[in-house]
Every structure is written in structure tokens, then in C-alpha cells.
XYZ file of C-alpha atoms in Angstrom:
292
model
C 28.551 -55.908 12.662
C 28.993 -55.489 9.070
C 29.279 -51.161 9.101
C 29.400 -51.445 4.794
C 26.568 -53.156 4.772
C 24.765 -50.889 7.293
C 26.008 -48.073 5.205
C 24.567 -48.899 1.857
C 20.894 -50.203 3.366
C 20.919 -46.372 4.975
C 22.629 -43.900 2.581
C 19.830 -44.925 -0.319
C 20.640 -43.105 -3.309
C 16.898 -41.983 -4.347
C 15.762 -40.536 -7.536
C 14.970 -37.560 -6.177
C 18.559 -37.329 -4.485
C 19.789 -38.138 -7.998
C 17.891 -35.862 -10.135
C 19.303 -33.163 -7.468
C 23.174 -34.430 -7.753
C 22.600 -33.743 -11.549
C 21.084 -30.072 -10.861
C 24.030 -29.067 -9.069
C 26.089 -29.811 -12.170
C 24.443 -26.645 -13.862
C 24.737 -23.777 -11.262
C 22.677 -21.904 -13.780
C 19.816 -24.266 -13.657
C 16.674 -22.933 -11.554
C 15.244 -26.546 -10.528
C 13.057 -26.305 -13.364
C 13.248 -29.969 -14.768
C 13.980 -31.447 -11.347
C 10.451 -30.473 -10.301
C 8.879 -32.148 -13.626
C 10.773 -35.169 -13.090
C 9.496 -35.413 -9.375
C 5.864 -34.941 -10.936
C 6.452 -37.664 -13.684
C 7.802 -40.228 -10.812
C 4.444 -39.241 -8.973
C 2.684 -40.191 -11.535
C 4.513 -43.367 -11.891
C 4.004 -44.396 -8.425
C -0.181 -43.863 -9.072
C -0.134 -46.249 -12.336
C 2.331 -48.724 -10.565
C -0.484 -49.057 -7.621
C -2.946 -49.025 -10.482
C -1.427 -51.621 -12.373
C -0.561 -53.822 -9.012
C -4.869 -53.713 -9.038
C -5.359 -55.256 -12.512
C -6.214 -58.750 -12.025
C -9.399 -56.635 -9.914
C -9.918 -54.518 -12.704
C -13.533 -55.584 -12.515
C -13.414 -54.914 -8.601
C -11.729 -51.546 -8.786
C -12.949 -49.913 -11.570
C -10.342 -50.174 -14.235
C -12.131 -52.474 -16.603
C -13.628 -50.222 -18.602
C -17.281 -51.235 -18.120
C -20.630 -49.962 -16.509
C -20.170 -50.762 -12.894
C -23.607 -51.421 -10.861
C -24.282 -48.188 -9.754
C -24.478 -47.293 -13.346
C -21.445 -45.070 -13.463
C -18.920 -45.631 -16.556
C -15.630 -47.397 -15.275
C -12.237 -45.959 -16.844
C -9.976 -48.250 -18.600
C -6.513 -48.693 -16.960
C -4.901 -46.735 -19.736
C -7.001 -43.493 -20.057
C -6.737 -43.362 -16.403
C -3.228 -43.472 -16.663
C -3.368 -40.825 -19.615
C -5.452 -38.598 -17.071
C -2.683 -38.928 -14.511
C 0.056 -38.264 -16.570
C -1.838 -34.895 -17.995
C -2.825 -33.829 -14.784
C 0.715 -34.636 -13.147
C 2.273 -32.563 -15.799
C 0.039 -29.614 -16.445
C 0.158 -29.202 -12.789
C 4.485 -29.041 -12.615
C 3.540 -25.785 -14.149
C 6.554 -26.637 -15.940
C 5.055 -27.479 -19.210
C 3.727 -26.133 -22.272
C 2.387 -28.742 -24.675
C 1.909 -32.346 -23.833
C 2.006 -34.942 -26.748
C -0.010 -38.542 -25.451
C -0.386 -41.580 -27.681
C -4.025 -41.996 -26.242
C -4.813 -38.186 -27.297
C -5.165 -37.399 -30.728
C -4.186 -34.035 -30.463
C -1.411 -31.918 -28.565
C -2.914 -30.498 -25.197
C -1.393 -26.595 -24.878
C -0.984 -25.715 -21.066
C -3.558 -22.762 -20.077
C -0.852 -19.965 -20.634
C -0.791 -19.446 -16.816
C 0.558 -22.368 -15.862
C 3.046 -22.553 -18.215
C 6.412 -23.636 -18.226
C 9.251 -24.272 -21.144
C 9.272 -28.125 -21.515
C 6.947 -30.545 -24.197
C 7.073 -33.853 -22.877
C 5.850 -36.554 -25.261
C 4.844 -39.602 -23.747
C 3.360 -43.286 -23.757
C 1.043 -43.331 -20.838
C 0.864 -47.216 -20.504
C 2.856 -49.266 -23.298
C 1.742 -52.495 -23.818
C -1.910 -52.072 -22.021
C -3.413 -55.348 -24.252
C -0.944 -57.241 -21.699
C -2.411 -56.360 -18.569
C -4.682 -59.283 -18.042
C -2.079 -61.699 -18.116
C -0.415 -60.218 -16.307
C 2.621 -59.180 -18.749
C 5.048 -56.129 -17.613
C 3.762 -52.817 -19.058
C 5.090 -49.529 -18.599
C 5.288 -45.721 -19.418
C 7.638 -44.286 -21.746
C 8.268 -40.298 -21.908
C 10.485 -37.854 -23.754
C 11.365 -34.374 -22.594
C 12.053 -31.434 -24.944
C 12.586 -27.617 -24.319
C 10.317 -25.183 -26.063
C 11.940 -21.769 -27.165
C 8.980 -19.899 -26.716
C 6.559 -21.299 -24.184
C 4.004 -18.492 -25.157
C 3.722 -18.643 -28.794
C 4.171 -22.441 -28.649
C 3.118 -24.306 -32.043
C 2.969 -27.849 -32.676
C 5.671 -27.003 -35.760
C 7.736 -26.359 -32.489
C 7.073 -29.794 -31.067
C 8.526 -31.841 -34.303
C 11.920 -31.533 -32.983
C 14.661 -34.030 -33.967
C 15.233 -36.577 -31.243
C 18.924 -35.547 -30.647
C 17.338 -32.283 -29.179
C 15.836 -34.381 -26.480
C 16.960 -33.268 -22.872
C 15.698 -36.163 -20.973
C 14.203 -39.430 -21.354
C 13.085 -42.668 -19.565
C 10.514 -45.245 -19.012
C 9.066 -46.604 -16.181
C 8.150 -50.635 -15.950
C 5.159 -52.103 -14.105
C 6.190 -56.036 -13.716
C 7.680 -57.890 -11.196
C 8.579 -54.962 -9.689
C 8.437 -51.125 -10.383
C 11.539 -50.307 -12.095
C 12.301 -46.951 -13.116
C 15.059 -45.992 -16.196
C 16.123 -42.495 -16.827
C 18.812 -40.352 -18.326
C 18.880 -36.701 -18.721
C 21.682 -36.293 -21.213
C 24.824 -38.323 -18.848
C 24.314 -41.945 -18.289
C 21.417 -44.309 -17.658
C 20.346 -44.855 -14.308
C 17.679 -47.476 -13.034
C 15.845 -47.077 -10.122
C 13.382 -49.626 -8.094
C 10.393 -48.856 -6.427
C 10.636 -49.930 -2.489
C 6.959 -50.007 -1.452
C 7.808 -50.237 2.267
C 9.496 -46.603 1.281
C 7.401 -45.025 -1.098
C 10.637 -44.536 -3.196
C 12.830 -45.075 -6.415
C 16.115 -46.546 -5.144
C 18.635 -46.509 -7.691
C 19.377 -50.283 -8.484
C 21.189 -49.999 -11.691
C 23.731 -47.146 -11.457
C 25.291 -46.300 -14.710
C 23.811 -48.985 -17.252
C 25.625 -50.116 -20.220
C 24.661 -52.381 -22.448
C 26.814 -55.635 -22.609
C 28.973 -55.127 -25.924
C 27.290 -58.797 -27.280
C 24.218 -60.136 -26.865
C 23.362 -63.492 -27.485
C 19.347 -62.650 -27.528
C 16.863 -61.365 -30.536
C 13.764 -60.012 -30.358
C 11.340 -60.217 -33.055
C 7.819 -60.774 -33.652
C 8.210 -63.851 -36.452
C 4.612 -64.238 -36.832
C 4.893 -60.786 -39.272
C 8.113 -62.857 -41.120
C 6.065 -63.499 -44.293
C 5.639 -59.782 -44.424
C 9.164 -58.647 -43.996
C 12.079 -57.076 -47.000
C 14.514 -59.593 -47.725
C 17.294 -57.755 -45.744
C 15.472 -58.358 -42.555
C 14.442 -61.928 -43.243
C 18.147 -62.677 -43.825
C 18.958 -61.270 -41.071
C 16.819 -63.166 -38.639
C 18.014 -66.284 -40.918
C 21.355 -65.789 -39.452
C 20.684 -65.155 -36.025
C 19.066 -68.561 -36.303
C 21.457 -70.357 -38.576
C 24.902 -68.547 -37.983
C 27.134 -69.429 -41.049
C 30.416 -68.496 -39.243
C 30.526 -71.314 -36.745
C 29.175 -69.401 -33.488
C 26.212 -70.066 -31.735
C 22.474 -69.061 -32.466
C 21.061 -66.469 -30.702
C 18.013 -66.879 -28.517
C 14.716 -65.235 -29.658
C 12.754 -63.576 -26.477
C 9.888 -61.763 -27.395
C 7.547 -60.161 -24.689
C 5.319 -58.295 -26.912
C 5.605 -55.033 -24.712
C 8.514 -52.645 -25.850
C 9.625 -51.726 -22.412
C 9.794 -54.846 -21.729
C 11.875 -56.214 -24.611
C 14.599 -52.747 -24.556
C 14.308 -53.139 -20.450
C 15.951 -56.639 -20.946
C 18.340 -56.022 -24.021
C 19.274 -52.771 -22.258
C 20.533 -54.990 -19.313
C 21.454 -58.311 -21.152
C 22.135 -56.926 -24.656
C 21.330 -58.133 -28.214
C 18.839 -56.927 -30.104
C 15.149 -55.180 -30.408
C 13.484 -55.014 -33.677
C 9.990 -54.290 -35.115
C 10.688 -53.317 -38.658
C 7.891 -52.236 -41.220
C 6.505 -55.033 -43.578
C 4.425 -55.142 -46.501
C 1.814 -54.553 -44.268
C 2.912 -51.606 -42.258
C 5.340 -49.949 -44.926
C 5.454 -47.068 -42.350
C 6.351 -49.085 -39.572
C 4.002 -49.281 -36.125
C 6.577 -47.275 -33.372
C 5.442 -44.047 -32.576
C 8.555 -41.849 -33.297
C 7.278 -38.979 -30.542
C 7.105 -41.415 -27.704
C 8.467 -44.515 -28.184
C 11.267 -44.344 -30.614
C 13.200 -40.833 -29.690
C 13.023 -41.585 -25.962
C 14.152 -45.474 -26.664
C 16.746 -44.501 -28.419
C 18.090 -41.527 -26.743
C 18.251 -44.237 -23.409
C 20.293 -46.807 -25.813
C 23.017 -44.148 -26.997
């Protein structure tokens, strides 16, 4: 009998025994942001079953049409939008909630209160889901000084004042990637357990990468300094190898794999976005605070 073996299928290192681990770090901390995090993975594990429906959107309800009874079908991503809102007004551990698919800031009824924003990407990627692409959810954490005189001036806080961040993948399987301030973890959902089981313990990207990831078809639009650079990763003047260009067109997607293989993940503004299209709120801060 192989006892090691035995030992690591039964002492599973969940998320939730993780998130706790890190509590006990900070003998001052109350449990506050371990019980949002436990609300956010519930709400992952609702759009993961979601998403695992898609290919019967029209079936189940999530294709955004008229079904026959006449009642008004919700699209797969303002359902996940509702889920995330409700998940996190109902921590009671938040004050303001900042959603790509809501155009303004939704301010917790003072009552149920608590003294975290969390700004968030309820389903990244969504134009993917009928072929069946990986998607995901991408959220930010931040602490609010006040919770009850909260402003949205409060909520424009620099990204290194982030506490947490991660992103949750719906593909192949349900993978879930989070850091709150020491290390990356990644955890995988087991559906026979109902669970995140940390897969990826401690995550560090490889120091070279041999892949880039670009979308060329905006290359007419792009500054010279980024056309020169793709140049090179194509036509390396220095004798080494090209890279490989992998481009899945969904952002968790692309940083899930150069997070794990390493390289590169770029979608710079052009003449035709001078601003850029990444959300700062929810997709860049929270990106980048994994990455560091």
C-alpha cells in the first residue's frame, strides 16, 4: 500500500482550508475577508455549473431570448452579474460593488454593510461561450475606510492598495487563482466534491517564456514601439529562437497560461483605441496584482 499516496488523495488542501491557514497569520483579523472569499467561490461554483450548460443555452434558459412560455430568458452573463451581486451583498461584508456589466457602482443598503469594494468581471470573455472557449471571472478586493460615508472618490484607489485578487476559469475544468497579498495559489474544482482543491501551490511564473500573445489582426493600428516589438519576437536578430504566438481571445485565458508557462500578454492601445480596451477596475489591477 502506497501510505503517501493515501495521504495526499485524503489530507486535500481546500480553499476554504487555505483561506483559513492565511487568517491565522493575522491574530487580529475577525474572519472578515475569509467569509467574502467563501461567498465569491460560491458564486463561482453557480457560473461554473452555468457555464458547463452553455452549449443548452437555448434549453436552459441562458440564451437570452423569449422562451415559449413567453417569459424573457437571461443571458449567461447578466445572470452571472446577478450572482455575483447577490453573493456579495449578502457576505454582508461589502460596501460598494463595481461590475463591468453595471454602469454604475451598487452601494450596499447601509445595514448590511461591511468594509470591502470588490470590483469585478462577472464573466470575461462571454462572446466565447458558444464555441465553447474558456471564460472566466476576474475580481479585485479593496478595503473602504469608511463603510458608512462610502463615495465612489473612495473606490478609485491605486491598485497597489489591493488586498486580494483572483480569477476564476470556466474551461476544461474549473480552475480557481487567488492571492491575498503572499503568493499565488490555484485551486481545481472536484465536482465529485463540490470543492476547490489546491492544484497549483505557490505559482511562479517561469523566468522565460518562449510564447506571445497578441491580437495581430489590430497590427496596422499599433505605435511603432509595439510593432517592433512583435517584429522581434517573430524575427529574433540575436540568433535565438522565435517565440510562439497563442492567442485565445479571452484574458483569463491568455494570463492563466503565461502565468503557468510564461512569456507574454499584451493588448496595447492603437490608433483606434488610444485609451486602450482593459478595464483598469477589474481586469488590469487584479491581473496584475496576481503577476507581481
Amino acid at each position: 500500500m502506497d501510505h503517501a499516496a493515501d495521504t495526499f488523495r485524503t489530507d486535500l488542501m481546500t480553499i476554504t482550508r487555505h483561506v483559513l491557514n492565511e487568517q491565522s497569520r493575522h491574530p487580529e483579523s475577525r474572519g472578515d475577508l475569509t467569509i467574502l472569499l467563501s461567498h465569491i467561490v460560491l458564486g463561482c461554483k453557480f457560473v461554473a455549473s452555468a457555464v458547463n450548460k452553455a452549449g443548452l443555452a437555448k434549453l436552459t434558459g441562458l440564451a437570452g431570448e423569449t422562451n415559449v412560455q413567453g417569459e424573457e430568458q437571461k443571458k449567461l452573463d447578466v445572470l452571472s452579474n446577478e450572482v455575483f451581486v447577490n453573493a456579495l451583498v449578502s457576505s454582508g461584508r461589502t460596501c460598494v460593488l463595481v461590475s463591468e456589466e453595471d454602469e454604475k457602482a451598487t452601494f450596499v443598503d447601509p445595514k448590511l454593510r461591511g468594509k470591502y469594494c470588490v470590483c469585478f468581471d462577472p464573466l470575461d470573455g462571454s462572446s466565447n461561450i458558444d464555441c465553447g472557449v474558456s471564460i472566466g471571472t476576474i475580481f479585485g478586493i479593496y478595503m473602504i475606510k469608511n463603510q458608512d460615508t462610502v463615495t465612489l472618490e473612495e473606490v478609485l484607489q491605486p491598485g497597489k492598495d489591493m488586498i486580494a485578487a483572483g480569477y476564476c476559469m470556466y474551461g476544461s475544468s474549473c480552475t480557481l487563482v487567488l492571492s491575498t497579498g503572499n503568493g499565488v495559489n490555484g485551486f481545481t474544482l472536484d465536482p465529485s466534491l463540490g470543492e476547490f482543491i489546491m492544484t497549483h501551490p505557490d505559482i511562479k511564473i517561469p523566468p522565460k517564456g518562449k510564447i506571445y500573445s497578441v491580437n495581430e489582426g489590430n497590427a496596422k493600428n499599433w505605435d511603432t514601439p509595439t510593432a517592433k516589438y512583435v517584429e522581434k519576437c517573430k524575427y529574433p536578430t540575436d540568433g535565438s529562437s522565435p517565440k510562439s504566438l497563442r492567442y485565445i481571445g479571452s484574458m483569463v485565458a491568455d494570463v492563466h497560461r503565461t502565468l503557468l508557462y510564461g512569456g507574454i500578454f499584451l493588448y496595447p492601445a492603437d490608433k483606434k483605441s488610444p485609451s486602450g480596451k482593459l478595464r483598469v477596475m477589474y481586469e488590469v489591477f487584479p491581473m496584475s496584482f496576481l503577476m507581481e
